[in-house]
Short mmCIF file of C-alpha atoms in Angstrom, two decimals:
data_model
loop_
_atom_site.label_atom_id
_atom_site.label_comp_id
_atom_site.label_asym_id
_atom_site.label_seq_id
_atom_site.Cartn_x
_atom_site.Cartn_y
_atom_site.Cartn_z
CA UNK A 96 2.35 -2.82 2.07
CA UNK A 97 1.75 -2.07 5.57
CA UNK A 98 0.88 1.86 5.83
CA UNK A 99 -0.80 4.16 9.26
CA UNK A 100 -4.13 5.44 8.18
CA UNK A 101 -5.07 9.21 9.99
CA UNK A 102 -7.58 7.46 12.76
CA UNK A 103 -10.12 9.99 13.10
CA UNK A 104 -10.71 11.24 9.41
CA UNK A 105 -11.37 6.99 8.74
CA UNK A 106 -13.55 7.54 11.48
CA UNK A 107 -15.93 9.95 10.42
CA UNK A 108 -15.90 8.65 6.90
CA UNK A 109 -16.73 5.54 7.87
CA UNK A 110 -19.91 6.71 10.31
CA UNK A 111 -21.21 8.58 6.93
CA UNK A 112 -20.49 5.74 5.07
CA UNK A 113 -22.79 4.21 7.03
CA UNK A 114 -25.65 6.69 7.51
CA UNK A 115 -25.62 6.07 3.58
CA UNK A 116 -25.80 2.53 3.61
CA UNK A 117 -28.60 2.52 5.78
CA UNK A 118 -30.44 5.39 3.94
CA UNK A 119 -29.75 3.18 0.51
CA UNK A 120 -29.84 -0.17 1.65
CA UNK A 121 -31.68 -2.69 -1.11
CA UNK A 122 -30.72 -0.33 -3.89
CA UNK A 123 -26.75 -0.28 -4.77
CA UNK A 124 -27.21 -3.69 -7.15
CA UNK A 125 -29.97 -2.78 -9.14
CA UNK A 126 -28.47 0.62 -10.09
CA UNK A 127 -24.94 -1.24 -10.59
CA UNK A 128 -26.01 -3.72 -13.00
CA UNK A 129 -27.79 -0.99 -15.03
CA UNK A 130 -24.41 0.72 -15.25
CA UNK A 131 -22.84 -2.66 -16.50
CA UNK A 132 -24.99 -2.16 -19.36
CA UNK A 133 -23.52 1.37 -20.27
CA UNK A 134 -21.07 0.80 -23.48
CA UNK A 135 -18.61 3.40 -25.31
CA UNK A 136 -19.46 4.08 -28.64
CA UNK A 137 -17.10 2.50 -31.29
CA UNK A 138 -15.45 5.43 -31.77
CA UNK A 139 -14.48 6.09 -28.45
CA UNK A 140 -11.87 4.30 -25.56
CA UNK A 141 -13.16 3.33 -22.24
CA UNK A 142 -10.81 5.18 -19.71
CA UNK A 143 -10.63 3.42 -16.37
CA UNK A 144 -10.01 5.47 -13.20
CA UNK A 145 -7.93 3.52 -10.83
CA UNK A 146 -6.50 4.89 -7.73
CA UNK A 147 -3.73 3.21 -5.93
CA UNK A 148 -1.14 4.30 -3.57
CA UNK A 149 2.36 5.17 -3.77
CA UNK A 150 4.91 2.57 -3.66
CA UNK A 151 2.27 -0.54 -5.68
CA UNK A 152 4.20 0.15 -8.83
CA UNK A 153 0.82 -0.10 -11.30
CA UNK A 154 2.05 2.65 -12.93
CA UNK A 155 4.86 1.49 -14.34
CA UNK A 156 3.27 -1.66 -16.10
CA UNK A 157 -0.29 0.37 -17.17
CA UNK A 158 1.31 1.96 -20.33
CA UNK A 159 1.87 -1.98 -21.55
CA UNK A 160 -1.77 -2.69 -20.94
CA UNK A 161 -3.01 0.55 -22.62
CA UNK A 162 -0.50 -0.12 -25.75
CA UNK A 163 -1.94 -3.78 -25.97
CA UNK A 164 -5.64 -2.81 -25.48
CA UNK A 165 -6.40 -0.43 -27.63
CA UNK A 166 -10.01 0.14 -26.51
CA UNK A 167 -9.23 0.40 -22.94
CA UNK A 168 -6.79 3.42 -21.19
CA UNK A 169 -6.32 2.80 -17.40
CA UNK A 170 -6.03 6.42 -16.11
CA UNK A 171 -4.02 6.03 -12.56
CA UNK A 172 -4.36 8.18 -9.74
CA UNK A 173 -1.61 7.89 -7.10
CA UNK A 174 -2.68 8.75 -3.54
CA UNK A 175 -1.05 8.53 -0.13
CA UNK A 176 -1.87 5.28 1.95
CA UNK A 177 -4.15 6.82 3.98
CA UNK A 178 -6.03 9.07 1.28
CA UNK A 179 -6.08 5.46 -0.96
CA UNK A 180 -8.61 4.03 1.36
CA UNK A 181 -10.54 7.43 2.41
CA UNK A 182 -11.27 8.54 -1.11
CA UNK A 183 -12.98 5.58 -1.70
CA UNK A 184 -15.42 5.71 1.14
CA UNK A 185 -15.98 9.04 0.29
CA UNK A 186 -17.20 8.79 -2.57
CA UNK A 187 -19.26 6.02 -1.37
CA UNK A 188 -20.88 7.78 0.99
CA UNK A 189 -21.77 10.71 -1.42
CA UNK A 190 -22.61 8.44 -3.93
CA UNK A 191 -20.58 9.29 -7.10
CA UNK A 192 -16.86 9.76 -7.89
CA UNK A 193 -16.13 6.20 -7.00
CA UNK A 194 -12.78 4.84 -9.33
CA UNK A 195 -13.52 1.70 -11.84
CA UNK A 196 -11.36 -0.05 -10.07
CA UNK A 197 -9.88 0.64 -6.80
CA UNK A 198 -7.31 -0.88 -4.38
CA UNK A 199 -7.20 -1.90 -1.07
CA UNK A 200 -5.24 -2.57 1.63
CA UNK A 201 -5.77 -6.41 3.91
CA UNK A 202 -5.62 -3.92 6.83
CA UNK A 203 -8.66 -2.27 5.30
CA UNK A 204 -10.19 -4.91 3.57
CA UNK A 205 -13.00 -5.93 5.83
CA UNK A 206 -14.71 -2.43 6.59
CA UNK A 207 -15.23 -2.44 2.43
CA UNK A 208 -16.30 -6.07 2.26
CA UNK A 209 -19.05 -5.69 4.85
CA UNK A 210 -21.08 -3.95 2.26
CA UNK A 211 -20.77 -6.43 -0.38
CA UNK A 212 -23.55 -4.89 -2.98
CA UNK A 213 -21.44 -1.79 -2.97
CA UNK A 214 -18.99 -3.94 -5.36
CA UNK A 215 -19.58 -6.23 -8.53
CA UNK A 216 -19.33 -9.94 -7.61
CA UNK A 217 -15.97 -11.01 -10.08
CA UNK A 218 -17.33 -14.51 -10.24
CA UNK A 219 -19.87 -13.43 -12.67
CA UNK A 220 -16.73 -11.98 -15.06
CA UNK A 221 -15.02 -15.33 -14.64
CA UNK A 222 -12.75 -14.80 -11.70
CA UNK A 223 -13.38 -18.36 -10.68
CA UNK A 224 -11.02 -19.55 -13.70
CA UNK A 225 -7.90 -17.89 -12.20
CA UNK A 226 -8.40 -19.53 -8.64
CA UNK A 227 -5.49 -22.16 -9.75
CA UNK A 228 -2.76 -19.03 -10.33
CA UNK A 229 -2.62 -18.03 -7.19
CA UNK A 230 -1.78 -18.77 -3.24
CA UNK A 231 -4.70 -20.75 -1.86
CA UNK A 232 -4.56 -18.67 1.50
CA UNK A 233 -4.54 -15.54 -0.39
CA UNK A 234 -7.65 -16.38 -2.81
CA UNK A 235 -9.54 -17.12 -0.02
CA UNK A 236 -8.81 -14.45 2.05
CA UNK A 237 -11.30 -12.44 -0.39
CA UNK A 238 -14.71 -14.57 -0.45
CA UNK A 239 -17.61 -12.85 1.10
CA UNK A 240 -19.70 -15.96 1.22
CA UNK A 241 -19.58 -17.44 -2.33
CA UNK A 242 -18.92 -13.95 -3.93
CA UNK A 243 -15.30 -12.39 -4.41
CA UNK A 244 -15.61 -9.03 -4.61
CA UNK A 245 -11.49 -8.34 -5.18
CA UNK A 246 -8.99 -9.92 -6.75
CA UNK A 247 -5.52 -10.55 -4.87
CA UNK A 248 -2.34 -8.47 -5.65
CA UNK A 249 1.20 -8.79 -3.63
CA UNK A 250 1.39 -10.05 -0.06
CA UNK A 251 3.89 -9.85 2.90
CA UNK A 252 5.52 -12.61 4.00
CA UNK A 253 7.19 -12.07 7.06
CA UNK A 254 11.04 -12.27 7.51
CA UNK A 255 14.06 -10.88 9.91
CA UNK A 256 16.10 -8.27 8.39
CA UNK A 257 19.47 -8.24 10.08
CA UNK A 258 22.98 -6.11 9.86
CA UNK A 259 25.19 -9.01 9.36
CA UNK A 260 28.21 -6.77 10.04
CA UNK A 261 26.97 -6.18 13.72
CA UNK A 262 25.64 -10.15 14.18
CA UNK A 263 30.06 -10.95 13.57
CA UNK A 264 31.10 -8.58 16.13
CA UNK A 265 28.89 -9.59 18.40
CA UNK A 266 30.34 -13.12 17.87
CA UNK A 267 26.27 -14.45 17.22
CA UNK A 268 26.24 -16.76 13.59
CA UNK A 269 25.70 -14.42 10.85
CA UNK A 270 24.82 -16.12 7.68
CA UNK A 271 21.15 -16.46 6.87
CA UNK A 272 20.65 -20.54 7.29
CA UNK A 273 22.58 -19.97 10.84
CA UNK A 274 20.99 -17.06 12.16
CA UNK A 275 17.94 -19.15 11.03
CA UNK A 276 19.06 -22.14 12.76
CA UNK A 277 20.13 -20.64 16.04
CA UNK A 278 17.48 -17.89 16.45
CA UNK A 279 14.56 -20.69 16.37
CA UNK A 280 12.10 -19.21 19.04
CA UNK A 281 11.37 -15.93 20.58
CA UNK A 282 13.50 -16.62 23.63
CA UNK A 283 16.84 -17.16 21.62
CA UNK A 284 16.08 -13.95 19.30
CA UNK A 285 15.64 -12.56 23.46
CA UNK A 286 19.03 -13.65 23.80
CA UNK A 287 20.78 -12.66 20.92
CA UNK A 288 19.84 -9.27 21.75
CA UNK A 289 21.23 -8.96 24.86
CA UNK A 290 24.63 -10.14 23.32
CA UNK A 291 24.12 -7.52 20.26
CA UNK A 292 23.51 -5.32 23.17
CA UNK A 293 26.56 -6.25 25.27
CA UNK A 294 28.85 -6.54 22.63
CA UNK A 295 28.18 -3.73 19.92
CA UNK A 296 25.71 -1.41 21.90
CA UNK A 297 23.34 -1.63 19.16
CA UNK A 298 19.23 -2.44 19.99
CA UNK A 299 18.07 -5.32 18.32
CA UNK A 300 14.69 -4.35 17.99
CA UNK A 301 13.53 -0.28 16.92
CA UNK A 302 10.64 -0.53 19.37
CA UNK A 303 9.25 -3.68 21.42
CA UNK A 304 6.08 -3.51 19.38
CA UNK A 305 7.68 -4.49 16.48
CA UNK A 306 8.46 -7.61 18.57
CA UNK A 307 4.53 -7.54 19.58
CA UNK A 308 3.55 -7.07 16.26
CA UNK A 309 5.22 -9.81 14.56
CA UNK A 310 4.29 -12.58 17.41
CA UNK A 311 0.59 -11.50 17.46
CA UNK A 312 0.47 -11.72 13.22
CA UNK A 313 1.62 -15.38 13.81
CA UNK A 314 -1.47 -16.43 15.66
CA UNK A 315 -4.71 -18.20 14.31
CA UNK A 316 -6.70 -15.25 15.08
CA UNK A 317 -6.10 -11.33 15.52
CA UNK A 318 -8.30 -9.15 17.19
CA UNK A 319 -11.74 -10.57 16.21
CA UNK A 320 -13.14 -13.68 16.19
CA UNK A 321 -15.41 -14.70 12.88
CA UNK A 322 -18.50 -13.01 13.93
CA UNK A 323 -16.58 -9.57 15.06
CA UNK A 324 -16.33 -10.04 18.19
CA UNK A 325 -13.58 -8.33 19.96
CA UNK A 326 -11.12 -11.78 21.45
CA UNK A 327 -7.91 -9.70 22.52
CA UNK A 328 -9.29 -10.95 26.39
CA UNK A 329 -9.07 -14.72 25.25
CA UNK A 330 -6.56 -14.93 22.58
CA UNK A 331 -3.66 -16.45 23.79
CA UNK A 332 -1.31 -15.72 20.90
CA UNK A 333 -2.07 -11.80 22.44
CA UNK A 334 -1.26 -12.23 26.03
CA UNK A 335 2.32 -14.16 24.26
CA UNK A 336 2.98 -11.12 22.14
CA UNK A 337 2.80 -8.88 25.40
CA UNK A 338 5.20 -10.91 27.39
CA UNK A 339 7.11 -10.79 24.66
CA UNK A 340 7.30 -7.19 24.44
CA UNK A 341 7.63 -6.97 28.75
CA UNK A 342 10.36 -9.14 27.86
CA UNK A 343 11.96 -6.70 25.16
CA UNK A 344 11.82 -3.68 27.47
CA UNK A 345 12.94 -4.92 30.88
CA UNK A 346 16.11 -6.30 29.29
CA UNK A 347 16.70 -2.89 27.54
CA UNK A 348 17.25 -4.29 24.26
CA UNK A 349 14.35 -1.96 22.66
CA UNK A 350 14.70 1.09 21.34
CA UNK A 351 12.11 3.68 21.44
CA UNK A 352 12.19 4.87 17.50
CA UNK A 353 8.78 5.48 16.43
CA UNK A 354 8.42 4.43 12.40
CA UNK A 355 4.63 6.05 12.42
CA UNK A 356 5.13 9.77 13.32
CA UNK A 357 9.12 9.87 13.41
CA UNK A 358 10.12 8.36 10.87
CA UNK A 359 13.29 10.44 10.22
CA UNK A 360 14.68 9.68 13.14
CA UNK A 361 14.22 5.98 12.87
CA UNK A 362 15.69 6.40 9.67
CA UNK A 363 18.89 8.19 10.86
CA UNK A 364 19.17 5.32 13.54
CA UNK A 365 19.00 2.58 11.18
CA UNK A 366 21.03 4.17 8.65
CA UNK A 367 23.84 4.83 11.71
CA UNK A 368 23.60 1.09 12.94
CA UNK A 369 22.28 2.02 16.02
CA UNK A 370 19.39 -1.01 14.94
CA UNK A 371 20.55 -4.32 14.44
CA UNK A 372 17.37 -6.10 12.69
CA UNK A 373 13.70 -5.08 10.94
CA UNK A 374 11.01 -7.91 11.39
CA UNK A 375 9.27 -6.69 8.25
CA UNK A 376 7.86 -8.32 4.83
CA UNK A 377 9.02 -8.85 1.27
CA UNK A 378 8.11 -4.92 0.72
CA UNK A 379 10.63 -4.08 3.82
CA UNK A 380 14.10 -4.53 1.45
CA UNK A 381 12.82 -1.72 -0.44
CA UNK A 382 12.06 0.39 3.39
CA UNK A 383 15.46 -0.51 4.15
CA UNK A 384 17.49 0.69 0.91
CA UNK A 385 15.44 3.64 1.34
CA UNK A 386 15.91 4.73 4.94
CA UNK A 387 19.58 3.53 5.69
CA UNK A 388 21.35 3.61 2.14
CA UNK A 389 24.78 4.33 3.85
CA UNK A 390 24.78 0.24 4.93
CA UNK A 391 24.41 -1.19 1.74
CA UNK A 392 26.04 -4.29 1.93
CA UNK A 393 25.78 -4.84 5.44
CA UNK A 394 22.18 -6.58 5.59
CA UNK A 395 20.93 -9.94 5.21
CA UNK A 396 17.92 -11.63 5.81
CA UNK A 397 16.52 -14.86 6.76
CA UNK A 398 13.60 -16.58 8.34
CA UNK A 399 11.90 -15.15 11.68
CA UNK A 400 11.41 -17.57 14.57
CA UNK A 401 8.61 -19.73 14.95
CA UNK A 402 7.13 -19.32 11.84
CA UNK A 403 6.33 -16.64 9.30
CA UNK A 404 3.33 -14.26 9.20
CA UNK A 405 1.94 -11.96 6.81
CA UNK A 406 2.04 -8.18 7.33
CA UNK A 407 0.61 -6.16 4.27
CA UNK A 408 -0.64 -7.42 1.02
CA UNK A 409 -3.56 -5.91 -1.60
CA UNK A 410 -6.52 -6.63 -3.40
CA UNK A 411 -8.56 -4.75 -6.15
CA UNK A 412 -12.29 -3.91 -6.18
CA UNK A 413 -14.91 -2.48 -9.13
CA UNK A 414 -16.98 -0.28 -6.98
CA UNK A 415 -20.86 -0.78 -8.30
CA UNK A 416 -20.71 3.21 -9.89
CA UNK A 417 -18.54 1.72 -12.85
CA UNK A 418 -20.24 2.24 -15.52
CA UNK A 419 -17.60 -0.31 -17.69
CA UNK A 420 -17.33 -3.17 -14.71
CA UNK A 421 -16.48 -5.89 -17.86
CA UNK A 422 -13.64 -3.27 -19.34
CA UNK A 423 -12.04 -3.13 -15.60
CA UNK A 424 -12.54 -6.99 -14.88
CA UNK A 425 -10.28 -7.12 -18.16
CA UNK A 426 -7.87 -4.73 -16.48
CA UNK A 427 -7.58 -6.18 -13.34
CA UNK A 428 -7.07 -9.57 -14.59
CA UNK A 429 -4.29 -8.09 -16.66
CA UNK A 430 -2.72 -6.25 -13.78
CA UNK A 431 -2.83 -9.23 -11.49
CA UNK A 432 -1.61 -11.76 -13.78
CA UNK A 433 1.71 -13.65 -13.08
CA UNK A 434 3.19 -12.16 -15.38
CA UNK A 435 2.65 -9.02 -14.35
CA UNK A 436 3.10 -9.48 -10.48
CA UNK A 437 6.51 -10.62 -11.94
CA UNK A 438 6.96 -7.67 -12.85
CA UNK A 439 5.95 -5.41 -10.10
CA UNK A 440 8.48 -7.61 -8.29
CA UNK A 441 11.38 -6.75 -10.62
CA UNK A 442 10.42 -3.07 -10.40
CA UNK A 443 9.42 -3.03 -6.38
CA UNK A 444 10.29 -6.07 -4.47
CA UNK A 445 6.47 -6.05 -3.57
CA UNK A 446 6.09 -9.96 -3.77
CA UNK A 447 3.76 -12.09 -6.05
CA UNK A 448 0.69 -14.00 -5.28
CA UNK A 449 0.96 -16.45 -7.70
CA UNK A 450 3.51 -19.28 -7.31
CA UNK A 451 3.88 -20.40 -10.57
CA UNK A 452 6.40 -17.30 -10.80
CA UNK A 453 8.45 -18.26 -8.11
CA UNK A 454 10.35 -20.11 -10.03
CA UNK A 455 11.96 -17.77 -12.28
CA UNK A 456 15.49 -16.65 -12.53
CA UNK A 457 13.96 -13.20 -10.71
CA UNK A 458 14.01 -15.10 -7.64
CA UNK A 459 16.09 -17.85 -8.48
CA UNK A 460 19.20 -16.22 -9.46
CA UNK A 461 18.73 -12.51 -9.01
CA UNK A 462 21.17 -11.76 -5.85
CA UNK A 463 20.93 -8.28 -4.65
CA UNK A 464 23.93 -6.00 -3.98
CA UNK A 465 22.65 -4.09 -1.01
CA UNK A 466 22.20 -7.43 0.37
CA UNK A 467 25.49 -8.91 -0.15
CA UNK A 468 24.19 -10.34 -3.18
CA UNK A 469 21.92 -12.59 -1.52
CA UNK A 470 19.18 -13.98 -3.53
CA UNK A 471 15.87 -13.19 -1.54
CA UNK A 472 13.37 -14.07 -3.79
CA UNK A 473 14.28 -17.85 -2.57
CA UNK A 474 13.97 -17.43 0.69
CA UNK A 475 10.01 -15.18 0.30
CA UNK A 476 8.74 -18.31 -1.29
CA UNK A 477 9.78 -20.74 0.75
CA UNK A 478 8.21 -18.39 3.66
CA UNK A 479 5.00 -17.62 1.97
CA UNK A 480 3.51 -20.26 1.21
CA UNK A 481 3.48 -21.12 5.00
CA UNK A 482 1.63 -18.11 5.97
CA UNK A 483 -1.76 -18.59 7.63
CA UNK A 484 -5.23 -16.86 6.96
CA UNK A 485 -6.06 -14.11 9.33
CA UNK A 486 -9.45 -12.11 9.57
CA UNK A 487 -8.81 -8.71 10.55
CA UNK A 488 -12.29 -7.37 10.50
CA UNK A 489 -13.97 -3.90 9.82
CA UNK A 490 -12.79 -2.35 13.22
CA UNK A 491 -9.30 -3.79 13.33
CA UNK A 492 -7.52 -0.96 12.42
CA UNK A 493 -9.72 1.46 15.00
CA UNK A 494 -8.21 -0.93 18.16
CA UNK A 495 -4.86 -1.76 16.54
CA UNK A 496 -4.29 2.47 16.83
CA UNK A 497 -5.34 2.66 20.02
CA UNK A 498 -2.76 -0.18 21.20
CA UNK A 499 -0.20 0.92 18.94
CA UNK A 500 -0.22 4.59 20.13
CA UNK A 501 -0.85 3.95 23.71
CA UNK A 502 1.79 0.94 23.55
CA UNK A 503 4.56 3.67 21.88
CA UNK A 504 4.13 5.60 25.13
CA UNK A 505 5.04 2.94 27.30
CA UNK A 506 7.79 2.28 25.13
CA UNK A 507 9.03 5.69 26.03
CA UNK A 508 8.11 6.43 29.43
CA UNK A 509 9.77 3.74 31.70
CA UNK A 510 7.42 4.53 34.93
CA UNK A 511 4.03 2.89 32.94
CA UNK A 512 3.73 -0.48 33.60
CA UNK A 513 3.17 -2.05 30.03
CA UNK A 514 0.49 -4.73 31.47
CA UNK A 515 -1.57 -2.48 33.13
CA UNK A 516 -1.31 -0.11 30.10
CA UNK A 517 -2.13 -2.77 27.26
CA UNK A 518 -5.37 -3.88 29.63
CA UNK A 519 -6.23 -0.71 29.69
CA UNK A 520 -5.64 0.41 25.98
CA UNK A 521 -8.00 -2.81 25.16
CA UNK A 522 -10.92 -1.03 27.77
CA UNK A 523 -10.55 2.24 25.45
CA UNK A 524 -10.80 0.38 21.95
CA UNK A 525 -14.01 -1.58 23.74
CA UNK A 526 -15.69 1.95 24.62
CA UNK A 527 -14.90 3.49 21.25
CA UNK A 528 -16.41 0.26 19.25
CA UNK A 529 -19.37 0.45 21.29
CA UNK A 530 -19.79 4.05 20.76
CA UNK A 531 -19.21 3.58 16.90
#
């Protein structure tokens, strides 16, 4: 569930974050397992704070867990993206208020994992039992070492999202195995945007970093190597990603919509069908429904060229100040069971983690109406289980605003030269890292 964090507020929580960490370093396990000892009298029910954001659904499945476990209530708290991952540090860095169990997003995950003793290693609960239930790529995404410290919700298979209605009159092939078949690389999905263009005067892209976006989360590496150091100079999957998006722009097939800080006017575009596609994940159907409900119907979706990525997906951590880490391991297995990611899925669309559900009717033989009845749970399975591991790192999301701000600009301003710019952009992200 891919969501824009405020950049400077993460900032400056973050550099207090770490003032505290150095201040307290040696001393976060010792005073965690003492709190693992702390037990409710009889009498009383363990309540559970767990803070999530909107649109991850947990509320609507925790009354079932607090009807079956009578001893445990999971209390939610439902923040904004943004606050979902500030609150946390926050309390971190003053050293109390900390949830039992919070979540976290795979954009964030790293700047939280970097302080492993600030979370209870799940292994010791058992976590190592449930590795079988779930996508290899996704279960290892969250070792630190030989410790996981989270346990994996959804994730975000990437797929196109196209207005099939547009794709006939433009005369292109319109049903999902075609489109699939003859949009196989980035050069024919070049292509079939200049005839969308041509032929219906619709854009086939909302902004050519969503192009840039999509081709750089297919690569074998992002912005960071394994020991964090900043690659965007020698990856070549970035320099492809930025042609891609030169490519975009000088053909004028592009729009300029911004989805971060204008997102009612992207909505009134692709609710007008003055967009002809969404390069999105699983979670994107719901995005869709939401921000263009006058084309229901009129969308399909199939598989993106040259391979899916992943863009989103969540995990969920026991910071070391719960005082009832066993009572939330039991609550977080629960949540993230397949059952229960089933479930999400029926409620959300936000897709499950564990493949042993993908073959149920849900995905099987549930067709969906805005979608022409097509049945999309078929084709996010047979996409995610291709997706590769990516490590973001702990300062990902401080570059990927820079470029993605700076990169909006050019978008919109025809006279910037989006090479120069993007080289540049990368120079700014280096001096605010090293100034971190």
């Amino acid at each position: 569930m891919t969501r824009v964090p405020k950049r400077k507020a993460v900032f400056l929580l973050l550099v207090s974050f770490l003032l505290l960490l150095s201040a307290c370093s040696g001393g976060g396990g010792t005073q965690g397992a003492a709190k693992t000892d702390a037990k409710p009298s009889d009498s009383k029910k363990v309540q559970l704070q767990m803070w999530f954001w909107q649109g991850a659904s947990f509320e609507k499945i925790i009354p079932e867990f607090n009807r079956t476990h009578p001893n445990i209530e999971i209390v939610p708290q439902i923040y904004k993206w943004e606050d979902a991952h500030k609150k946390p540090l926050t309390a971190m860095s003053a050293g109390s208020g900390a949830p039992d169990i919070a979540m976290i997003d795979i954009s964030q995950l790293d700047q939280f994992l970097k302080y492993p003793d600030k979370f209870y290693n799940l292994n010791d609960f058992g976590a190592k039992d449930l590795a079988k239930d779930y996508l290899e790529w996704k279960w290892k995404q969250s070792m630190v070492g030989d410790k996981r410290l989270e346990s994996p919700t959804d994730i975000g298979p990437m797929v196109l999202y196209y207005r099939q209605d547009l794709f006939q009159q433009a005369g292109l092939p319109s049903e999902p195995n075609d489109v699939a078949a003859k949009i196989k690389n980035w050069d024919d999905f070049l292509a079939a945007g200049k005839t969308l263009k041509e032929k219906t005067g619709a854009d086939i892209l909302s902004n050519p970093y969503e192009l840039y976006g999509a081709i750089r989360d297919q690569g074998n590496e992002l912005y960071f190597d394994k020991d964090d150091k900043l690659i965007i100079d020698t990856n070549p999957q970035i320099k492809k990603a930025l042609d891609y998006y030169k490519k975009a722009r000088e053909m004028g097939i592009a729009a300029t919509y911004d989805q971060k800080n204008a997102l009612q006017e992207y909505s009134a575009a692709l609710n007008s069908g003055k967009i002809a596609t969404y390069i999105s994940a699983a979670w994107g159907r719901g995005h869709v429904e939401t921000r263009a409900p006058d084309t229901k119907g009129k969308w399909r979706a199939a598989k993106i060229p040259e391979g899916t990525g992943n863009m989103g997906g969540s995990f969920l951590l026991i910071p070391k100040e719960s005082k009832y880490a066993k009572e939330a391991y039991t609550a977080i297995s629960w949540l993230i069971s397949p059952p229960e990611q089933l479930e999400v899925f029926k409620i959300s669309g936000n897709f499950p983690s564990t493949p042993s559900v993908y073959g149920d009717k849900a995905f099987t033989e549930t067709g969906y109406e805005f979608w022409g009845n097509q049945k999309l749970g078929v084709l996010y399975s047979e996409v995610a289980k291709d997706v590769k591991v990516q490590r973001k790192g702990p300062n990902y999301q401080t570059v990927e605003d820079i470029i993605s701000d700076g990169m909006q600009a050019v978008a919109v301003d025809k006279t910037k030269d989006p090479e120069k710019e993007f080289w540049a952009l990368v120079e700014k992200a280096k001096a605010k890292l090293k100034n971190k």
